[in-house]
Each structure stands twice: as C-alpha cells, then as structure tokens.
Amino acid sequence: MSVMKRMSMIFKSKANKALDKMEDPRETLDYSYQRQLEMLQKVRRGVADVATSRKRLELQINQLEQQQNKLTDQGKKALQVGREDLAREALTRRGGLDGQLGDLRAQYQQLQGEEEKLTLASQRLQAKVDSFRTRKETIKATYTAAEAQTKINEAFSGISEEMGDVGLAIQRAEEKTENMKARAGAIDELLASGALEDYSGPRDDIQAELDRVGATGPGVDLELEQMKAELGMGSAPKELDAAPGQQQSQAQQAQQAPRPQQPGEGQ
Amino acid sequence: MIVRLMGEGQLEVAEGDLAALNKLDGELEAAIESGDEEKFRTALHALLEQVRAVGKTLPAEDLAPSGLILPPADATMDEVRAMLGDAGLIPD
C-alpha cells in the first residue's frame, strides 16, 4: 500500500480509538479541547527549550571563537619574535578548535531550524484550537445526537491529526534538544574545568613561552646592548681583560687587608 | 483531496494531480523497500516538492482531516518505517 495512504490510515485509526472511548459527544468535544490546550502548552515549552539550548550553543560558539582568535594572535606574535615552532603549535591547536566549532555551528543551524518549525507548528495549532473552540460551542448549542456525531467525528479527526503531527514534531525536537543539551553541557564542563582552556590556551604554555620570550629574549639583548654602549663598544675586550686585573688587585687588597689585623688579633 | 505534509501543514490537491503523486509515492515505497537512504531521500523530496507545486495551502484554522499524509522532509528512512509500524510497508 502507498506510503501516503498508509500514514493517513494510521492517524485515522488513532483518532477513532480516542473517539470510541467517549460516550457523550459533547463530553468528547470538551475533553478534546482540554487535550488541545495541554498540547499547546507542551508545544510552547518545546519552543522555549529549543530556544534555551540554541542560546547556550551560541554562547559556547562565541567563547570558542574568542579562543580561536587568541590562538591566531599568538601565532602572529610568535612569528614576530622569530619563534616558528610556537606559531606552528598555536595554529595546530587552532585547527583542533576549528573542527569543534564547525560541529557546534552545524548543531546550531539544526536547532535554529527546529525552533522555526516548532514556532510555526505552535501558531498552526493555536489557530486550530481557536477554531475548534468556536466550532464545538456551535455544535453543542445546536445539538441533536445524529447530526452532532458526524460533525464531531470530522472535527475531532482533523484536530487529532493536527495534534498527532505537532506532537511528533515536538518529540523529534525534544530528542534533538536533549542531544544538544548534553553536548552543550559537556563543553560547559570543559570550559569550567579549564581543560579546554589548557588545550586551546588563553593562558597556556604558548602564552607563557611568548611572555618569557617577550620579557627575557629581546629585553635581555637590548639591555646587553645598552650596557655595551655605556662601557664603550670598542673597549669591551679590554674591559674583559681589565676586569680580571681589577678582581686580582681587589683580591690582593682583600688578602692584604687582614694582614694588619692579624697582629692585632694576635695580640 | 487534502494532503498533509507533516511539520508543514495541509494542502488541497486537485484530483487530476493525484496520478503524478501516486507515481512518486510508488517510487518512495520502492526506495524504502530497497533500504537505500539516498534513494529514499530523493524520492521523498520529489514527492513533497510535487505536492507543494500542485497543492493549494489550506488555512491554519481549517480542521478537515487529510486523505493523504506525508512524513516530514527531514525524516530518516528508519523514522518513516517506525511511523508505518515495525513491519514496514509489506502488508496491505
């Protein structure tokens, strides 16, 4: 049998089973309306849940993007101070984040799509529920058993189909949202524990190395140059010669110094 | 004939357009039986596109039941099998 017909039959049989449970058609209408209101509430909660997960993902994407930018900056700085090895390390780590970010962005798109679909479904169901309320009151007011039964069956079947459709959409969105929440939660934990930071490195070993290079590398060279300049560039070798001489004479003086004290001490 | 595209809404399709839909429906059925997800997706999208092309969207507040129902565009083959019952499409 065809897919289209078979799906329609499954929906109809579900609606019929629900209808068969009711004795008084007017009760059926009221009960059904209550169910629709509950369903509408569920749809709204579904939309809110999906929106929350989407926002959480958005925050995490922003955080990862910041870390990615930081690694790019670190790579540039490393190259500027001639540390290609560090630059390579920074870019390698950024590559690891690229994959994660790509995955998160795809999930974000998916959640955004679910949110849009659920919002539409919610609006559609709202319109149906409003229209059902009006129709049920009309049927109840002009109630004659035979006529009402037909009208109720038709209205009930249509709205039950809609509820089945929307219900399935929420169920699917909920499954996807749970999945996203779990992933988002895992990344939250990683960010909170600092594991991801260590990995991506806002204040990691690359930064530490860059700081060290920045502070002691060119800094020391500059200081050395300044010292050399103060002492006179050409005389640098002489200084080296002179220094031992001075040290020797100082040592001699130091050795000599105690001598006059020795007789004093001896006395 | 009213056709429901799940997750989208209901459309009114003229009797004359049903033959083309049935042909695509047959292809969808064959794709599910073959177990080929790619074929299934192509067939499902072709059928949905055709309904959207020939159908006239019904207002949201309409409560009429549909004569034909189609799964959502992003449904997987397994999901559709589950919707149709565990036995799949075999029994009439």
Coordinates of C-alpha atoms in Angstrom, one line a residue:
Chain A
M1 CA 0.0 0.0 0.0
S2 CA 1.2 3.5 -0.7
V3 CA 3.1 5.4 2.0
M4 CA 0.7 8.4 1.9
K5 CA -2.5 6.3 2.3
R6 CA -1.0 4.2 5.0
M7 CA 0.2 7.1 7.1
S8 CA -3.3 8.7 6.8
M9 CA -4.9 5.4 8.0
I10 CA -2.6 5.2 11.0
F11 CA -3.6 8.7 12.0
K12 CA -7.3 8.0 11.4
S13 CA -7.3 4.8 13.5
K14 CA -5.7 6.6 16.4
A15 CA -8.4 9.3 16.2
N16 CA -11.1 6.6 16.1
K17 CA -9.7 4.8 19.1
A18 CA -9.8 8.0 21.1
L19 CA -13.3 8.8 19.9
D20 CA -14.6 5.3 20.8
K21 CA -13.7 5.9 24.4
M22 CA -16.2 8.7 24.7
E23 CA -19.9 8.2 25.3
D24 CA -21.5 11.6 25.1
P25 CA -20.3 13.6 22.1
R26 CA -20.5 16.9 24.0
E27 CA -18.1 15.5 26.6
T28 CA -15.8 14.4 23.8
L29 CA -15.7 17.9 22.5
D30 CA -14.8 19.4 25.9
Y31 CA -12.3 16.7 26.7
S32 CA -10.7 17.1 23.3
Y33 CA -10.5 20.8 23.7
Q34 CA -8.7 20.3 27.1
R35 CA -6.3 18.0 25.4
Q36 CA -5.6 20.6 22.8
L37 CA -4.8 23.2 25.4
E38 CA -2.4 20.9 27.1
M39 CA -0.8 20.1 23.8
L40 CA -0.4 23.8 23.0
Q41 CA 1.3 24.3 26.4
K42 CA 3.6 21.4 25.6
V43 CA 4.5 23.0 22.2
R44 CA 5.3 26.3 23.9
R45 CA 7.5 24.6 26.4
G46 CA 9.2 22.8 23.5
V47 CA 9.8 26.1 21.7
A48 CA 11.3 27.6 24.9
D49 CA 13.5 24.5 25.5
V50 CA 14.9 24.6 21.9
A51 CA 15.5 28.4 22.2
T52 CA 17.4 27.9 25.5
S53 CA 19.6 25.2 24.0
R54 CA 20.2 27.4 21.0
K55 CA 21.3 30.3 23.2
R56 CA 23.6 28.1 25.2
L57 CA 25.2 26.8 22.0
E58 CA 25.6 30.4 20.8
L59 CA 27.5 31.4 24.0
Q60 CA 29.8 28.4 23.6
I61 CA 30.4 29.2 19.9
N62 CA 31.3 32.8 21.0
Q63 CA 33.7 31.5 23.6
L64 CA 35.4 29.1 21.2
E65 CA 35.7 31.9 18.6
Q66 CA 37.4 34.1 21.2
Q67 CA 39.9 31.3 21.9
Q68 CA 40.4 30.8 18.2
N69 CA 41.2 34.5 17.7
K70 CA 43.6 34.4 20.6
L71 CA 45.5 31.5 19.1
T72 CA 45.7 33.3 15.8
D73 CA 47.2 36.4 17.6
Q74 CA 49.6 34.2 19.5
G75 CA 50.7 32.6 16.2
K76 CA 51.4 36.1 14.8
K77 CA 53.3 37.2 17.9
A78 CA 55.3 34.0 17.9
L79 CA 56.3 34.7 14.3
Q80 CA 57.2 38.3 15.1
V81 CA 59.7 37.2 17.7
G82 CA 61.0 34.5 15.3
R83 CA 59.5 31.5 17.0
E84 CA 58.1 29.5 14.1
D85 CA 57.8 26.4 16.3
L86 CA 55.5 28.3 18.7
A87 CA 53.5 29.7 15.8
R88 CA 53.1 26.2 14.4
E89 CA 51.9 24.9 17.8
A90 CA 49.3 27.8 18.1
L91 CA 48.0 27.1 14.6
T92 CA 47.8 23.4 15.3
R93 CA 45.7 24.0 18.4
R94 CA 43.5 26.4 16.5
G95 CA 43.0 23.7 14.0
G96 CA 41.6 21.5 16.7
L97 CA 39.2 24.2 17.7
D98 CA 38.1 24.6 14.0
G99 CA 36.7 21.1 14.0
Q100 CA 34.8 21.6 17.2
L101 CA 33.5 25.0 16.1
G102 CA 32.3 23.6 12.8
D103 CA 30.4 20.8 14.6
L104 CA 28.8 23.3 17.0
R105 CA 27.8 25.7 14.2
A106 CA 26.1 22.8 12.3
Q107 CA 24.3 21.9 15.5
Y108 CA 23.3 25.5 16.0
Q109 CA 21.8 25.6 12.4
Q110 CA 19.9 22.4 13.2
L111 CA 18.4 23.8 16.4
Q112 CA 17.5 27.0 14.7
G113 CA 15.6 25.0 12.1
E114 CA 13.8 23.1 14.8
E115 CA 12.9 26.2 16.6
E116 CA 11.4 27.8 13.5
K117 CA 9.4 24.6 12.7
L118 CA 8.1 24.4 16.3
T119 CA 7.2 28.1 16.3
L120 CA 5.2 27.5 13.1
A121 CA 3.6 24.4 14.4
S122 CA 2.7 26.3 17.6
Q123 CA 1.0 29.1 15.6
R124 CA -0.8 26.5 13.4
L125 CA -2.1 24.6 16.5
Q126 CA -3.2 27.8 18.1
A127 CA -5.3 28.7 15.1
K128 CA -6.8 25.2 15.0
V129 CA -7.5 25.2 18.7
D130 CA -9.3 28.6 18.5
S131 CA -11.3 27.4 15.5
F132 CA -12.1 24.1 17.3
R133 CA -13.4 26.0 20.4
T134 CA -15.8 28.1 18.2
R135 CA -17.0 25.0 16.3
K136 CA -17.5 22.9 19.5
E137 CA -19.7 25.6 21.1
T138 CA -21.8 25.9 17.9
I139 CA -22.2 22.1 17.8
K140 CA -23.1 22.0 21.5
A141 CA -25.7 24.8 21.1
T142 CA -27.4 23.2 18.1
Y143 CA -27.1 19.7 19.5
T144 CA -29.1 16.8 18.0
A145 CA -27.5 13.5 18.6
A146 CA -27.3 12.2 15.0
E147 CA -26.1 15.4 13.4
A148 CA -23.6 16.3 16.2
Q149 CA -22.0 12.9 16.0
T150 CA -21.0 13.4 12.3
K151 CA -19.7 16.9 12.9
I152 CA -17.8 15.8 16.0
N153 CA -16.2 12.9 14.2
E154 CA -15.0 15.2 11.4
A155 CA -13.7 18.0 13.6
F156 CA -12.2 15.5 16.1
S157 CA -10.5 13.6 13.3
G158 CA -9.0 16.7 11.8
I159 CA -7.7 18.2 15.0
S160 CA -6.5 14.9 16.3
E161 CA -4.4 14.5 13.1
E162 CA -3.0 18.0 13.7
M163 CA -2.2 17.1 17.3
G164 CA -0.5 13.9 16.2
D165 CA 1.6 15.9 13.6
V166 CA 2.6 18.6 16.1
G167 CA 3.1 16.1 18.8
L168 CA 5.6 14.2 16.6
A169 CA 7.4 17.4 15.7
I170 CA 7.8 18.2 19.4
Q171 CA 9.0 14.7 20.2
R172 CA 11.6 14.9 17.4
A173 CA 12.7 18.4 18.5
E174 CA 12.9 17.2 22.1
E175 CA 15.2 14.4 21.2
K176 CA 17.5 16.7 19.2
T177 CA 17.4 19.2 22.0
E178 CA 18.4 16.6 24.6
N179 CA 21.3 15.7 22.4
M180 CA 22.3 19.3 22.0
K181 CA 21.9 20.0 25.8
A182 CA 24.2 17.0 26.6
R183 CA 26.9 18.3 24.2
A184 CA 26.5 21.9 25.4
G185 CA 26.7 20.6 29.0
A186 CA 29.9 18.7 28.2
I187 CA 31.5 21.8 26.7
D188 CA 30.3 23.9 29.6
E189 CA 32.1 21.5 32.0
L190 CA 35.2 21.6 29.9
L191 CA 35.2 25.4 29.9
A192 CA 34.5 25.5 33.6
S193 CA 37.2 23.0 34.5
G194 CA 39.8 24.8 32.4
A195 CA 40.6 21.7 30.4
L196 CA 39.5 23.3 27.1
E197 CA 41.4 26.5 28.1
D198 CA 44.5 24.4 28.7
Y199 CA 44.0 22.8 25.3
S200 CA 43.2 26.0 23.4
G201 CA 45.3 28.1 25.6
P202 CA 44.2 31.6 26.6
R203 CA 46.9 31.5 29.3
D204 CA 48.6 28.3 28.4
D205 CA 52.2 27.3 27.7
I206 CA 52.2 29.1 24.4
Q207 CA 51.4 32.3 26.1
A208 CA 53.8 31.6 28.9
E209 CA 56.6 30.9 26.3
L210 CA 55.6 34.1 24.4
D211 CA 55.7 36.1 27.7
R212 CA 59.1 34.6 28.5
V213 CA 60.5 35.4 25.0
G214 CA 58.9 38.8 25.2
A215 CA 60.4 39.6 28.7
T216 CA 63.8 37.9 28.6
G217 CA 64.5 37.4 24.9
P218 CA 64.7 40.8 23.2
G219 CA 64.7 42.5 26.6
V220 CA 68.0 41.0 27.6
D221 CA 69.6 41.6 24.3
L222 CA 68.5 45.3 24.5
E223 CA 69.9 45.6 28.0
L224 CA 73.1 44.0 26.9
E225 CA 73.4 46.4 24.0
Q226 CA 72.9 49.3 26.3
M227 CA 75.5 48.0 28.8
K228 CA 78.0 47.6 26.0
A229 CA 77.3 51.1 24.8
E230 CA 77.8 52.5 28.3
L231 CA 81.1 50.7 28.7
G232 CA 82.2 51.6 25.2
M233 CA 81.8 49.1 22.3
G234 CA 85.5 49.1 21.3
S235 CA 86.8 48.6 24.8
A236 CA 84.6 45.6 25.5
P237 CA 87.6 43.2 25.2
K238 CA 89.8 45.5 27.3
E239 CA 87.1 45.5 29.9
L240 CA 87.2 41.8 30.0
D241 CA 91.0 42.0 30.4
A242 CA 90.8 44.8 32.9
A243 CA 88.1 43.1 35.0
P244 CA 90.2 40.1 36.0
G245 CA 93.0 42.6 36.7
Q246 CA 90.8 44.6 39.0
Q247 CA 89.5 41.5 40.6
Q248 CA 93.0 40.3 41.1
S249 CA 94.0 43.6 42.7
Q250 CA 90.9 43.6 44.8
A251 CA 91.6 40.1 45.8
Q252 CA 95.1 41.1 46.6
Q253 CA 93.8 44.0 48.6
A254 CA 91.3 41.7 50.4
Q255 CA 94.1 39.3 51.1
Q256 CA 96.3 42.2 52.2
A257 CA 93.6 43.7 54.3
P258 CA 93.5 41.1 57.0
R259 CA 97.3 41.2 57.4
P260 CA 97.4 44.3 59.5
Q261 CA 94.6 42.9 61.6
Q262 CA 96.5 39.7 62.2
P263 CA 99.0 41.2 64.5
G264 CA 96.2 43.0 66.3
E265 CA 94.3 39.7 66.6
G266 CA 97.4 38.0 67.7
Q267 CA 98.0 40.5 70.4
Chain B
M1 CA -8.0 15.6 -1.8
I2 CA -6.4 17.1 1.2
V3 CA -2.7 16.2 1.7
R4 CA -0.9 16.8 4.9
L5 CA 2.9 17.4 4.8
M6 CA 3.9 16.7 8.4
G7 CA 5.5 19.6 10.1
E8 CA 4.4 21.9 7.3
G9 CA 0.6 21.9 7.1
Q10 CA -2.3 20.8 4.8
L11 CA -2.7 21.4 1.1
E12 CA -5.6 20.9 -1.3
V13 CA -4.6 18.8 -4.3
A14 CA -6.9 18.6 -7.4
E15 CA -8.0 15.1 -8.5
G16 CA -6.2 15.5 -11.8
D17 CA -2.8 15.9 -10.0
L18 CA -3.1 12.7 -7.9
A19 CA -1.8 10.4 -10.6
A20 CA 1.6 12.1 -10.6
L21 CA 1.7 12.0 -6.8
N22 CA 0.8 8.3 -6.8
K23 CA 3.7 7.6 -9.2
L24 CA 6.2 9.4 -7.0
D25 CA 4.6 7.6 -4.0
G26 CA 5.3 4.3 -5.6
E27 CA 9.0 5.3 -6.1
L28 CA 9.1 6.3 -2.4
E29 CA 7.7 2.9 -1.4
A30 CA 10.3 1.1 -3.6
A31 CA 13.1 3.2 -2.1
I32 CA 12.0 2.2 1.4
E33 CA 11.8 -1.5 0.4
S34 CA 15.3 -1.3 -1.1
G35 CA 16.7 0.1 2.1
D36 CA 18.7 2.8 0.3
E37 CA 18.7 6.0 2.3
E38 CA 19.9 8.2 -0.6
K39 CA 17.1 6.9 -2.9
F40 CA 14.6 7.3 -0.1
R41 CA 15.6 11.0 0.4
T42 CA 15.5 11.8 -3.3
A43 CA 12.1 10.1 -3.6
L44 CA 10.6 11.7 -0.5
H45 CA 11.8 15.2 -1.6
A46 CA 10.5 14.7 -5.1
L47 CA 7.1 13.7 -3.7
L48 CA 7.0 16.6 -1.2
E49 CA 8.1 19.1 -4.0
Q50 CA 5.3 17.8 -6.3
V51 CA 2.7 18.3 -3.5
R52 CA 3.9 21.8 -2.8
A53 CA 3.9 22.6 -6.6
V54 CA 0.4 21.5 -7.3
G55 CA -1.3 21.9 -3.9
K56 CA -3.1 24.9 -2.5
T57 CA -2.2 25.6 1.1
L58 CA -5.2 25.4 3.5
P59 CA -5.7 28.0 6.2
A60 CA -4.3 27.0 9.6
E61 CA -7.7 27.1 11.3
D62 CA -9.1 24.5 8.9
L63 CA -10.0 21.3 10.8
A64 CA -10.6 18.9 7.9
P65 CA -8.9 15.5 8.1
S66 CA -6.4 14.7 5.4
G67 CA -6.9 11.9 2.8
L68 CA -3.1 11.5 2.4
I69 CA -0.3 12.2 4.8
L70 CA 3.4 12.5 4.1
P71 CA 6.3 12.4 6.5
P72 CA 8.4 15.5 7.2
A73 CA 11.2 16.4 4.7
D74 CA 14.0 15.7 7.2
A75 CA 12.6 12.3 8.4
T76 CA 15.0 9.4 8.1
M77 CA 14.0 6.2 6.5
D78 CA 14.1 4.5 9.9
E79 CA 11.8 7.1 11.3
V80 CA 9.3 6.6 8.5
R81 CA 9.5 2.9 8.9
A82 CA 8.7 3.4 12.6
M83 CA 5.7 5.6 11.7
L84 CA 4.4 3.0 9.4
G85 CA 4.8 0.2 12.0
D86 CA 7.6 -2.2 12.5
A87 CA 6.6 -4.4 9.7
G88 CA 7.4 -1.6 7.2
L89 CA 5.3 -1.4 4.1
I90 CA 4.8 -5.0 3.3
P91 CA 1.2 -5.7 4.4
D92 CA -1.7 -4.0 2.6

